[in-house]
Structure formats: C-alpha cells, structure tokens
Amino acid sequence: MTTSHNVRFPDYLDDYEVETEAKGYLVGVVVIAGNRTFDLTVFDRARLVQELDDELDSDRAYFAVPNLLIVPSVTRVDICRAVDALAKGNFQELVPNSKE
C-alpha cells in the first residue's frame, strides 16, 4: 500500500543544491504523510562512512541519528525516490515527530 505524501526541502536548498550534493548530506527534509510528519537527515554513502569514522574515533564513540536516510546521491531526485519507496511500506521504518 502506497501512502500519499509530500516532501519538503529546506528553502536554502534552491541556491545550494550543487554544494549540498557535493557535501553528501542534507538536514531539514520533512515528509508529510497524512497526519504524520517525519524529519529526515540524508547522507550519501561516502559522507556516512566519513561521519562514522570521525564519530567512532572521537571521545563520543557512537553515531546516532533519528530517521537517517542513505541515498546514492544527495539530490532531490534520489531523496524523492527513496521516500516513495518508504511510502510503499507506510513509512514503517521512520519515527514520526514526537508532537503527534
């Protein structure tokens, strides 16, 4: 069952989409599905590995991010494709915002 949904990207992305793709991460993506909303943090594989290495080598020694979405490339197309796939499972893999 596919759930109707809407993906909202941060306003600043319009001017920095190329830079965001090059950096390999994006915060502030919001998915709205019915009465639920999900805040996503998006990484590509290379940036995720870099973040994992940095965090695990630090004094913190862990890496935890709610609603982490890994995509081939941090572009609107790849993000929307992944969200569409999540919608087919009614977003079971995601945790809705707590205020709901």
Coordinates of N, CA and C in Angstrom, one line a residue:
M1 N 0.8 -1.2 0.0 CA 0.0 0.0 0.0 C 0.9 1.2 0.0
T2 N 0.7 2.1 -0.9 CA 1.5 3.4 -1.0 C 0.7 4.5 -0.3
T3 N 1.4 5.2 0.6 CA 0.7 6.2 1.3 C 1.0 7.6 0.6
S4 N -0.1 8.4 0.5 CA 0.1 9.7 -0.1 C 1.0 10.5 0.8
H5 N 1.9 11.3 0.2 CA 2.9 12.0 1.0 C 3.4 13.2 0.2
N6 N 4.0 14.1 0.9 CA 4.6 15.3 0.4 C 6.0 15.4 1.0
V7 N 7.0 15.8 0.1 CA 8.4 16.0 0.6 C 8.7 17.5 0.5
R8 N 9.1 18.0 1.7 CA 9.5 19.4 1.7 C 11.0 19.5 2.0
F9 N 11.7 20.3 1.1 CA 13.1 20.5 1.2 C 13.3 21.9 1.9
P10 N 14.5 22.0 2.6 CA 14.8 23.3 3.2 C 14.8 24.4 2.1
D11 N 14.4 25.6 2.4 CA 14.4 26.7 1.5 C 15.7 27.0 0.9
Y12 N 16.8 26.9 1.7 CA 18.1 27.3 1.3 C 18.6 26.4 0.2
L13 N 18.0 25.2 0.0 CA 18.5 24.2 -1.0 C 18.4 24.8 -2.4
D14 N 17.5 25.7 -2.7 CA 17.3 26.2 -4.0 C 18.6 26.8 -4.5
D15 N 19.4 27.5 -3.6 CA 20.6 28.2 -4.0 C 21.9 27.3 -3.8
Y16 N 21.7 26.2 -3.1 CA 22.9 25.4 -2.8 C 22.8 23.9 -3.1
E17 N 22.0 23.6 -4.1 CA 21.8 22.2 -4.4 C 23.1 21.5 -4.8
V18 N 23.9 22.1 -5.7 CA 25.1 21.5 -6.1 C 26.1 21.3 -5.0
E19 N 26.2 22.3 -4.1 CA 27.1 22.2 -3.0 C 26.6 21.1 -2.0
T20 N 25.3 21.1 -1.8 CA 24.7 20.0 -0.9 C 25.0 18.6 -1.4
E21 N 24.9 18.4 -2.7 CA 25.2 17.1 -3.3 C 26.7 16.8 -3.1
A22 N 27.5 17.8 -3.3 CA 29.0 17.6 -3.1 C 29.4 17.3 -1.7
K23 N 28.7 17.9 -0.7 CA 29.0 17.6 0.7 C 28.4 16.3 1.1
G24 N 27.4 15.8 0.5 CA 26.9 14.5 0.8 C 26.0 14.4 1.9
Y25 N 25.4 15.5 2.4 CA 24.4 15.4 3.5 C 23.5 16.6 3.4
L26 N 22.3 16.3 4.0 CA 21.3 17.4 4.0 C 20.4 17.1 5.2
V27 N 20.2 18.2 6.0 CA 19.3 18.1 7.1 C 18.1 19.0 6.8
G28 N 17.0 18.7 7.5 CA 15.8 19.6 7.3 C 14.8 19.1 6.3
V29 N 14.9 17.9 5.8 CA 14.0 17.4 4.8 C 12.8 16.9 5.7
V30 N 11.6 17.3 5.3 CA 10.4 16.9 6.0 C 9.4 16.2 5.1
V31 N 9.0 15.0 5.6 CA 8.0 14.2 4.9 C 6.7 14.4 5.6
I32 N 5.6 14.7 4.9 CA 4.3 14.8 5.5 C 3.4 13.7 4.8
A33 N 2.9 12.8 5.7 CA 2.1 11.7 5.2 C 0.8 11.6 6.1
G34 N -0.3 12.1 5.6 CA -1.5 12.2 6.4 C -1.3 13.1 7.5
N35 N -1.5 12.6 8.7 CA -1.4 13.5 9.9 C 0.0 13.2 10.6
R36 N 0.9 12.6 9.9 CA 2.2 12.3 10.4 C 3.3 13.2 9.7
T37 N 4.3 13.6 10.4 CA 5.4 14.2 9.8 C 6.7 13.6 10.3
F38 N 7.7 13.5 9.4 CA 9.0 12.9 9.7 C 10.1 13.9 9.3
D39 N 11.0 14.1 10.2 CA 12.2 14.9 9.9 C 13.3 14.0 9.5
L40 N 13.9 14.2 8.3 CA 14.9 13.3 7.8 C 16.3 14.0 7.8
T41 N 17.3 13.2 8.1 CA 18.7 13.6 7.8 C 19.2 12.7 6.7
V42 N 19.7 13.2 5.6 CA 20.1 12.5 4.4 C 21.6 12.5 4.2
F43 N 22.1 11.3 4.0 CA 23.6 11.2 3.7 C 23.7 10.4 2.5
D44 N 24.8 10.6 1.7 CA 25.2 9.6 0.7 C 26.2 8.7 1.4
R45 N 26.6 7.6 0.8 CA 27.4 6.6 1.4 C 28.8 7.1 1.8
A46 N 29.4 7.8 0.9 CA 30.8 8.3 1.2 C 30.8 9.2 2.5
R47 N 29.8 10.1 2.5 CA 29.7 11.0 3.7 C 29.4 10.3 5.0
L48 N 28.5 9.3 4.9 CA 28.2 8.5 6.0 C 29.4 7.8 6.6
V49 N 30.2 7.2 5.7 CA 31.4 6.5 6.2 C 32.4 7.5 6.9
Q50 N 32.5 8.6 6.3 CA 33.3 9.7 6.9 C 32.8 10.1 8.3
E51 N 31.5 10.3 8.4 CA 30.9 10.6 9.7 C 31.1 9.5 10.7
L52 N 30.9 8.3 10.3 CA 31.1 7.1 11.2 C 32.5 7.1 11.7
D53 N 33.5 7.2 10.8 CA 34.9 7.1 11.2 C 35.2 8.3 12.1
D54 N 34.7 9.5 11.8 CA 35.0 10.6 12.7 C 34.4 10.4 14.1
E55 N 33.2 10.0 14.1 CA 32.5 9.9 15.4 C 33.0 8.7 16.3
L56 N 33.3 7.6 15.6 CA 33.8 6.4 16.3 C 35.2 6.6 16.8
D57 N 36.0 7.5 16.2 CA 37.3 7.8 16.6 C 37.4 8.9 17.6
S58 N 36.3 9.5 17.9 CA 36.2 10.6 18.8 C 36.0 10.1 20.3
D59 N 36.0 11.0 21.2 CA 35.7 10.7 22.6 C 34.2 10.2 22.7
R60 N 33.4 10.6 21.8 CA 32.0 10.3 21.9 C 31.8 8.8 21.6
A61 N 32.4 8.2 20.6 CA 32.5 6.8 20.3 C 31.1 6.2 19.9
Y62 N 30.2 7.0 19.3 CA 29.0 6.4 18.8 C 28.4 7.4 17.7
F63 N 27.5 6.9 17.0 CA 26.8 7.7 15.9 C 25.4 7.4 15.9
A64 N 24.5 8.3 16.3 CA 23.1 8.1 16.4 C 22.4 9.2 15.7
V65 N 21.5 9.0 14.7 CA 20.8 10.0 14.0 C 19.4 9.4 13.8
P66 N 18.3 10.0 14.3 CA 17.0 9.5 14.0 C 16.6 9.8 12.6
N67 N 15.8 8.9 12.0 CA 15.3 9.0 10.7 C 16.4 9.3 9.7
L68 N 17.5 8.5 9.8 CA 18.6 8.7 8.8 C 18.3 8.0 7.5
L69 N 18.4 8.7 6.4 CA 18.2 8.2 5.1 C 19.4 8.2 4.3
I70 N 19.8 7.0 3.8 CA 21.1 6.9 3.0 C 20.6 6.8 1.5
V71 N 21.1 7.6 0.7 CA 20.8 7.6 -0.8 C 22.1 7.6 -1.6
P72 N 22.0 7.2 -2.9 CA 23.2 7.1 -3.7 C 23.8 8.5 -3.9
S73 N 23.0 9.5 -4.0 CA 23.5 10.9 -4.1 C 22.5 11.8 -3.5
V74 N 22.9 12.9 -2.8 CA 22.0 13.8 -2.1 C 21.5 14.8 -3.1
T75 N 20.5 14.3 -3.8 CA 19.8 15.1 -4.8 C 18.3 15.0 -4.5
R76 N 17.5 16.0 -5.0 CA 16.1 15.9 -4.9 C 15.5 14.6 -5.5
V77 N 16.0 14.2 -6.6 CA 15.5 13.0 -7.3 C 15.8 11.8 -6.5
D78 N 17.0 11.6 -6.0 CA 17.3 10.4 -5.2 C 16.6 10.4 -3.9
I79 N 16.4 11.5 -3.3 CA 15.7 11.6 -2.0 C 14.2 11.3 -2.2
C80 N 13.6 11.9 -3.2 CA 12.2 11.6 -3.5 C 12.0 10.1 -3.9
R81 N 12.9 9.5 -4.6 CA 12.8 8.1 -5.0 C 12.8 7.2 -3.7
A82 N 13.7 7.6 -2.8 CA 13.8 6.8 -1.5 C 12.5 7.0 -0.7
V83 N 12.0 8.2 -0.6 CA 10.8 8.5 0.1 C 9.6 7.8 -0.5
D84 N 9.5 7.7 -1.8 CA 8.5 7.0 -2.5 C 8.5 5.5 -2.1
A85 N 9.7 5.0 -2.0 CA 9.9 3.5 -1.6 C 9.5 3.3 -0.2
L86 N 9.8 4.3 0.7 CA 9.4 4.2 2.1 C 7.8 4.3 2.2
A87 N 7.2 5.1 1.3 CA 5.8 5.2 1.3 C 5.1 3.9 1.0
K88 N 5.7 3.1 0.2 CA 5.1 1.8 -0.1 C 4.9 0.9 1.1
G89 N 5.7 1.1 2.1 CA 5.6 0.4 3.4 C 5.0 1.2 4.5
N90 N 4.3 2.3 4.1 CA 3.6 3.2 5.0 C 4.6 3.8 6.0
F91 N 5.8 4.0 5.6 CA 6.8 4.7 6.4 C 7.1 4.0 7.7
Q92 N 7.0 2.7 7.7 CA 7.2 1.9 8.9 C 8.6 2.0 9.5
E93 N 9.6 2.3 8.6 CA 11.0 2.4 9.0 C 11.3 3.7 9.7
L94 N 10.4 4.7 9.6 CA 10.6 6.0 10.2 C 9.8 6.2 11.5
V95 N 10.3 7.2 12.3 CA 9.7 7.5 13.5 C 9.1 8.9 13.3
P96 N 7.7 9.0 13.5 CA 7.1 10.3 13.4 C 7.6 11.3 14.4
N97 N 7.4 12.6 14.1 CA 7.7 13.6 15.1 C 7.0 13.3 16.4
S98 N 7.6 13.6 17.5 CA 7.0 13.2 18.8 C 5.8 14.0 19.2
K99 N 5.6 15.2 18.6 CA 4.4 16.0 18.9 C 3.1 15.5 18.4
E100 N 3.2 14.4 17.7 CA 2.0 13.8 17.1 C 1.4 12.7 17.9

